[in-house]
Amino acid sequence: MRLVTADEVRSIDRATIESGHATGLALMDRAGHQVVAAMERRYGPLLALRVLVLCGTGNNGGDGLVAARALGRLGAKVRAVVLGDPQRLRGDALQCLEAARAAGVVIERADDEAALDRQLAACDAWDFAVDAMLGTGARGAPEGVIAAGVQALRELDERGTRVVAVDLPTGVDADSGAIARRAVRADLTVAFGFPKRGHWLYPGRAFVGALEVAEIGLAPQIAQPGASRIEVATASELAMLLPTRSPDTHKKRAGRVLVIGGAPGLTGAPVLAAR
């Protein structure tokens, strides 16, 4: 399974759109719907459940607004909160905001921690919280109201709310998995197209929770020129490398293994491997 960098994601997205394979709006719409589909697969019906969606003012926020609209269509009680000025939303994300409003989604604005606290208090307990604040292109520590959003989702997680991250938990670096002071700790992360390196590298891996990689219709694999290619060997891929054995095969017919390793005083690992 291929792991990509933030730059590679941008390159693949751009190539997908420029080739006419899909529009940016179509990719965003599929991404938001895939988040909701993953929630249904993992947690079951969402009818009447209380869902808070925290949206930034970039494309990740647009994905979240699509998810909010899809959740409302399924009968969930949804409140979307844009962290910052909604007028900063542009292009596809702005269209998703307008579509969510037209569909009757409750959309509020929070410019600071106090305003966010008021939105959180609109419900005595949230069943789910969706992190659509910052995406793979974010760098450095979240600041201002986004930092307040990270803290809010951390506290909701501690109180039992299930947290779902859109593409990547806010505060986790997409390339290194580094944590910028604090990060959202997700129960489920839905990645789009490819998993990112930060999904698998620690400490970020500990904040991702269950990872689902969703197909959103990106163009067939387009590698950035000169980019290194990193793969993760999954359990199913490793299983394909193992020879098949008959259930009644004798152990002496399975071949022999030579284990070479260790040094004086450092023989524990080879011994354990041999056993």
CSV table of C-alpha atoms in Angstrom, one decimal, residues 55-260:
chain,number,residue,atom,x,y,z
A,55,CYS,CA,-14.9,23.1,9.8
A,56,GLY,CA,-11.9,25.1,8.9
A,57,THR,CA,-12.0,27.7,6.1
A,58,GLY,CA,-10.1,25.6,3.5
A,59,ASN,CA,-10.9,22.5,1.5
A,60,ASN,CA,-10.9,20.2,4.5
A,61,GLY,CA,-13.7,22.4,5.8
A,62,GLY,CA,-15.5,21.9,2.5
A,63,ASP,CA,-15.2,18.1,2.9
A,64,GLY,CA,-16.7,18.5,6.4
A,65,LEU,CA,-19.7,20.6,5.1
A,66,VAL,CA,-20.5,17.9,2.5
A,67,ALA,CA,-20.4,15.4,5.3
A,68,ALA,CA,-22.7,17.6,7.4
A,69,ARG,CA,-25.2,17.7,4.5
A,70,ALA,CA,-25.0,13.9,4.0
A,71,LEU,CA,-25.5,13.3,7.8
A,72,GLY,CA,-28.5,15.5,7.8
A,73,ARG,CA,-30.0,13.6,4.9
A,74,LEU,CA,-29.6,10.4,7.0
A,75,GLY,CA,-31.6,11.9,9.8
A,76,ALA,CA,-28.7,12.8,12.2
A,77,LYS,CA,-29.0,16.0,14.3
A,78,VAL,CA,-26.1,18.0,12.8
A,79,ARG,CA,-24.5,21.3,13.8
A,80,ALA,CA,-21.7,22.5,11.6
A,81,VAL,CA,-19.4,25.2,13.1
A,82,VAL,CA,-17.1,27.2,10.8
A,83,LEU,CA,-14.0,28.2,12.8
A,84,GLY,CA,-13.3,31.7,11.4
A,85,ASP,CA,-15.0,33.9,8.9
A,86,PRO,CA,-17.1,31.8,6.4
A,87,GLN,CA,-16.4,34.4,3.8
A,88,ARG,CA,-12.8,33.0,3.6
A,89,LEU,CA,-14.2,29.9,2.0
A,90,ARG,CA,-13.5,30.0,-1.7
A,91,GLY,CA,-14.4,28.0,-4.8
A,92,ASP,CA,-15.5,24.4,-4.2
A,93,ALA,CA,-15.6,24.8,-0.5
A,94,LEU,CA,-17.9,27.9,-0.8
A,95,GLN,CA,-20.2,25.9,-3.0
A,96,CYS,CA,-20.4,23.2,-0.4
A,97,LEU,CA,-21.2,25.7,2.3
A,98,GLU,CA,-24.1,27.1,0.2
A,99,ALA,CA,-25.4,23.6,-0.6
A,100,ALA,CA,-25.3,22.7,3.1
A,101,ARG,CA,-27.3,25.8,4.0
A,102,ALA,CA,-29.8,25.1,1.2
A,103,ALA,CA,-30.3,21.6,2.6
A,104,GLY,CA,-31.2,23.0,6.0
A,105,VAL,CA,-28.0,22.2,7.9
A,106,VAL,CA,-27.5,24.3,11.0
A,107,ILE,CA,-24.3,26.2,10.3
A,108,GLU,CA,-22.8,28.5,12.9
A,109,ARG,CA,-19.7,30.6,13.2
A,110,ALA,CA,-17.0,30.7,15.9
A,111,ASP,CA,-14.3,33.3,15.8
A,112,ASP,CA,-12.8,32.6,19.2
A,113,GLU,CA,-12.8,30.1,22.1
A,114,ALA,CA,-15.8,31.7,23.9
A,115,ALA,CA,-17.9,31.5,20.7
A,116,LEU,CA,-16.9,27.9,20.2
A,117,ASP,CA,-17.8,27.1,23.8
A,118,ARG,CA,-21.3,28.5,23.2
A,119,GLN,CA,-21.7,26.2,20.2
A,120,LEU,CA,-20.5,23.1,22.1
A,121,ALA,CA,-23.1,23.9,24.8
A,122,ALA,CA,-25.9,23.7,22.3
A,123,CYS,CA,-26.1,20.0,23.1
A,124,ASP,CA,-25.6,18.4,26.5
A,125,ALA,CA,-23.8,15.4,24.9
A,126,TRP,CA,-22.5,14.8,21.4
A,127,ASP,CA,-22.5,11.3,19.9
A,128,PHE,CA,-20.0,12.2,17.2
A,129,ALA,CA,-17.6,15.1,16.5
A,130,VAL,CA,-16.1,15.4,13.0
A,131,ASP,CA,-12.7,17.1,12.7
A,132,ALA,CA,-12.7,19.0,9.4
A,133,MET,CA,-10.5,21.8,10.5
A,134,LEU,CA,-7.1,21.4,8.8
A,135,GLY,CA,-6.0,19.0,6.0
A,136,THR,CA,-2.8,17.5,4.7
A,137,GLY,CA,-1.4,20.9,3.6
A,138,ALA,CA,-1.3,22.4,7.1
A,139,ARG,CA,2.1,23.2,8.6
A,140,GLY,CA,3.0,24.1,12.1
A,141,ALA,CA,0.9,24.2,15.3
A,142,PRO,CA,-2.8,25.1,15.1
A,143,GLU,CA,-3.4,28.6,16.3
A,144,GLY,CA,-6.3,30.8,17.4
A,145,VAL,CA,-9.7,29.3,17.2
A,146,ILE,CA,-8.4,26.2,15.4
A,147,ALA,CA,-6.2,25.5,18.5
A,148,ALA,CA,-9.4,25.9,20.6
A,149,GLY,CA,-11.1,23.5,18.3
A,150,VAL,CA,-8.4,20.9,18.9
A,151,GLN,CA,-8.7,21.3,22.6
A,152,ALA,CA,-12.5,21.0,22.4
A,153,LEU,CA,-12.3,17.7,20.5
A,154,ARG,CA,-9.8,16.4,22.9
A,155,GLU,CA,-12.2,17.1,25.8
A,156,LEU,CA,-15.1,15.6,23.9
A,157,ASP,CA,-13.1,12.5,23.3
A,158,GLU,CA,-12.4,12.2,27.0
A,159,ARG,CA,-16.1,12.4,27.7
A,160,GLY,CA,-16.9,9.6,25.3
A,161,THR,CA,-17.8,11.4,22.1
A,162,ARG,CA,-16.5,9.5,19.0
A,163,VAL,CA,-14.2,11.7,17.0
A,164,VAL,CA,-13.9,11.2,13.2
A,165,ALA,CA,-11.1,12.9,11.4
A,166,VAL,CA,-11.5,14.0,7.8
A,167,ASP,CA,-8.3,12.9,5.9
A,168,LEU,CA,-5.9,13.6,8.8
A,169,PRO,CA,-6.4,14.6,12.5
A,170,THR,CA,-5.7,18.3,12.9
A,171,GLY,CA,-2.3,18.8,14.4
A,172,VAL,CA,-0.7,15.8,12.9
A,173,ASP,CA,2.0,16.5,10.2
A,174,ALA,CA,1.0,14.6,7.0
A,175,ASP,CA,4.6,13.8,6.1
A,176,SER,CA,6.4,13.1,9.4
A,177,GLY,CA,3.6,12.2,11.8
A,178,ALA,CA,5.0,14.9,14.2
A,179,ILE,CA,2.6,16.5,16.6
A,180,ALA,CA,2.5,20.3,16.7
A,181,ARG,CA,2.0,20.8,20.5
A,182,ARG,CA,-1.4,19.2,20.5
A,183,ALA,CA,-3.5,17.2,18.0
A,184,VAL,CA,-7.0,15.8,17.7
A,185,ARG,CA,-7.1,12.2,18.9
A,186,ALA,CA,-9.5,10.4,16.5
A,187,ASP,CA,-11.3,7.2,16.9
A,188,LEU,CA,-11.6,6.9,13.1
A,189,THR,CA,-9.7,8.7,10.3
A,190,VAL,CA,-11.0,8.5,6.7
A,191,ALA,CA,-8.1,9.2,4.3
A,192,PHE,CA,-8.8,10.0,0.6
A,193,GLY,CA,-7.1,8.1,-2.3
A,194,PHE,CA,-3.9,7.1,-0.5
A,195,PRO,CA,-2.8,6.9,3.1
A,196,LYS,CA,-0.3,9.6,4.0
A,197,ARG,CA,3.0,8.9,5.7
A,198,GLY,CA,1.8,10.7,8.9
A,199,HIS,CA,-1.0,8.2,9.2
A,200,TRP,CA,1.6,5.5,9.8
A,201,LEU,CA,4.6,7.3,11.4
A,202,TYR,CA,4.6,7.8,15.2
A,203,PRO,CA,3.7,9.7,17.2
A,204,GLY,CA,0.9,10.6,14.6
A,205,ARG,CA,-0.1,7.0,14.2
A,206,ALA,CA,-1.3,7.0,17.8
A,207,PHE,CA,-3.8,9.9,17.0
A,208,VAL,CA,-5.3,8.4,13.9
A,209,GLY,CA,-7.3,5.6,15.5
A,210,ALA,CA,-8.9,3.2,13.0
A,211,LEU,CA,-7.7,4.1,9.5
A,212,GLU,CA,-10.0,3.7,6.4
A,213,VAL,CA,-8.7,4.7,2.9
A,214,ALA,CA,-11.6,5.8,0.7
A,215,GLU,CA,-11.7,5.9,-3.1
A,216,ILE,CA,-12.8,9.3,-4.3
A,217,GLY,CA,-12.0,8.9,-8.1
A,218,LEU,CA,-8.5,10.3,-8.3
A,219,ALA,CA,-6.8,9.7,-11.6
A,220,PRO,CA,-4.8,6.5,-11.9
A,221,GLN,CA,-1.6,6.7,-9.9
A,222,ILE,CA,0.4,9.7,-10.9
A,223,ALA,CA,3.8,9.8,-9.2
A,224,GLN,CA,5.5,13.2,-8.7
A,225,PRO,CA,8.7,13.2,-10.7
A,226,GLY,CA,11.7,12.4,-8.5
A,227,ALA,CA,9.5,11.6,-5.5
A,228,SER,CA,10.5,8.7,-3.3
A,229,ARG,CA,8.0,5.8,-3.1
A,230,ILE,CA,7.3,4.3,0.2
A,231,GLU,CA,5.0,1.3,0.7
A,232,VAL,CA,3.4,-0.3,3.8
A,233,ALA,CA,3.2,-4.0,3.8
A,234,THR,CA,-0.3,-5.0,4.9
A,235,ALA,CA,-1.2,-8.3,6.6
A,236,SER,CA,-3.0,-9.4,3.4
A,237,GLU,CA,0.0,-8.5,1.2
A,238,LEU,CA,2.5,-10.4,3.5
A,239,ALA,CA,0.2,-13.4,3.6
A,240,MET,CA,0.5,-13.7,-0.2
A,241,LEU,CA,4.3,-14.1,0.2
A,242,LEU,CA,3.9,-17.2,2.4
A,243,PRO,CA,3.9,-20.6,0.7
A,244,THR,CA,0.7,-22.6,1.0
A,245,ARG,CA,1.0,-25.7,3.1
A,246,SER,CA,-1.3,-28.8,3.2
A,247,PRO,CA,-3.0,-29.2,6.6
A,248,ASP,CA,-1.4,-32.6,7.0
A,249,THR,CA,2.2,-31.5,6.1
A,250,HIS,CA,4.9,-32.7,8.5
A,251,LYS,CA,7.1,-30.0,10.0
A,252,LYS,CA,10.2,-31.5,8.5
A,253,ARG,CA,8.7,-31.0,5.0
A,254,ALA,CA,8.4,-27.2,5.6
A,255,GLY,CA,12.0,-26.4,4.9
A,256,ARG,CA,14.8,-25.1,7.1
A,257,VAL,CA,15.5,-21.6,8.3
A,258,LEU,CA,19.0,-20.2,9.2
A,259,VAL,CA,18.9,-17.3,11.6
A,260,ILE,CA,22.0,-15.2,11.7
